[in-house]
Amino acid sequence: DARRQRVGRQAREDLGLCDRERDGKRIVSGSADKLVMIWDAATGAGVSTLPAHSKIVWSVAFSSDGTRIVSGSSDTLAKIWDATIGAEVYTVAGHSARVSHLQFTDHAAQAITGSLDHTVR
């Protein structure tokens, strides 16, 4: 739709995976420029830019309550962010390949990460 096209045109590099907040108000995206971006879903305007990783961001996800974001990258890290203020909360290390799959447990208590190294953390 038109909103999706606006968001894509404003991204600095090719967009990776995107996720929409449960209430539909915000979208989070990862991209080749190593950034995680939060967008206003209604206007397509960028809300926050998080200097997330040292390599391409391949995967992102909102927690079910919208308070956290998790991002995964070719740098083998997953990072958990406070979605309100854009601050890094925690870094998940230990994968030896790209972090390609992400999901929060209920109520953002934990993030589950999957990697191309065939491990889950």
PDB file of C-alpha atoms in Angstrom, residues 5 18-19 31 87 94 114 119-120:
ATOM      1  CA  GLN A   5       5.987   2.534  -0.330  1.00  0.00           C
ATOM      2  CA  CYS A  18       9.949  -5.503   8.910  1.00  0.00           C
ATOM      3  CA  ASP A  19       7.507  -6.043  11.749  1.00  0.00           C
ATOM      4  CA  SER A  31      18.473  -2.760   6.699  1.00  0.00           C
ATOM      5  CA  ALA A  87      18.090   2.456  24.181  1.00  0.00           C
ATOM      6  CA  GLY A  94      27.124 -16.726  21.220  1.00  0.00           C
ATOM      7  CA  GLY A 114      17.833 -18.535  15.731  1.00  0.00           C
ATOM      8  CA  THR A 119      21.507 -22.929  17.094  1.00  0.00           C
ATOM      9  CA  VAL A 120      18.735 -21.347  19.117  1.00  0.00           C
TER      10      VAL A 120
END
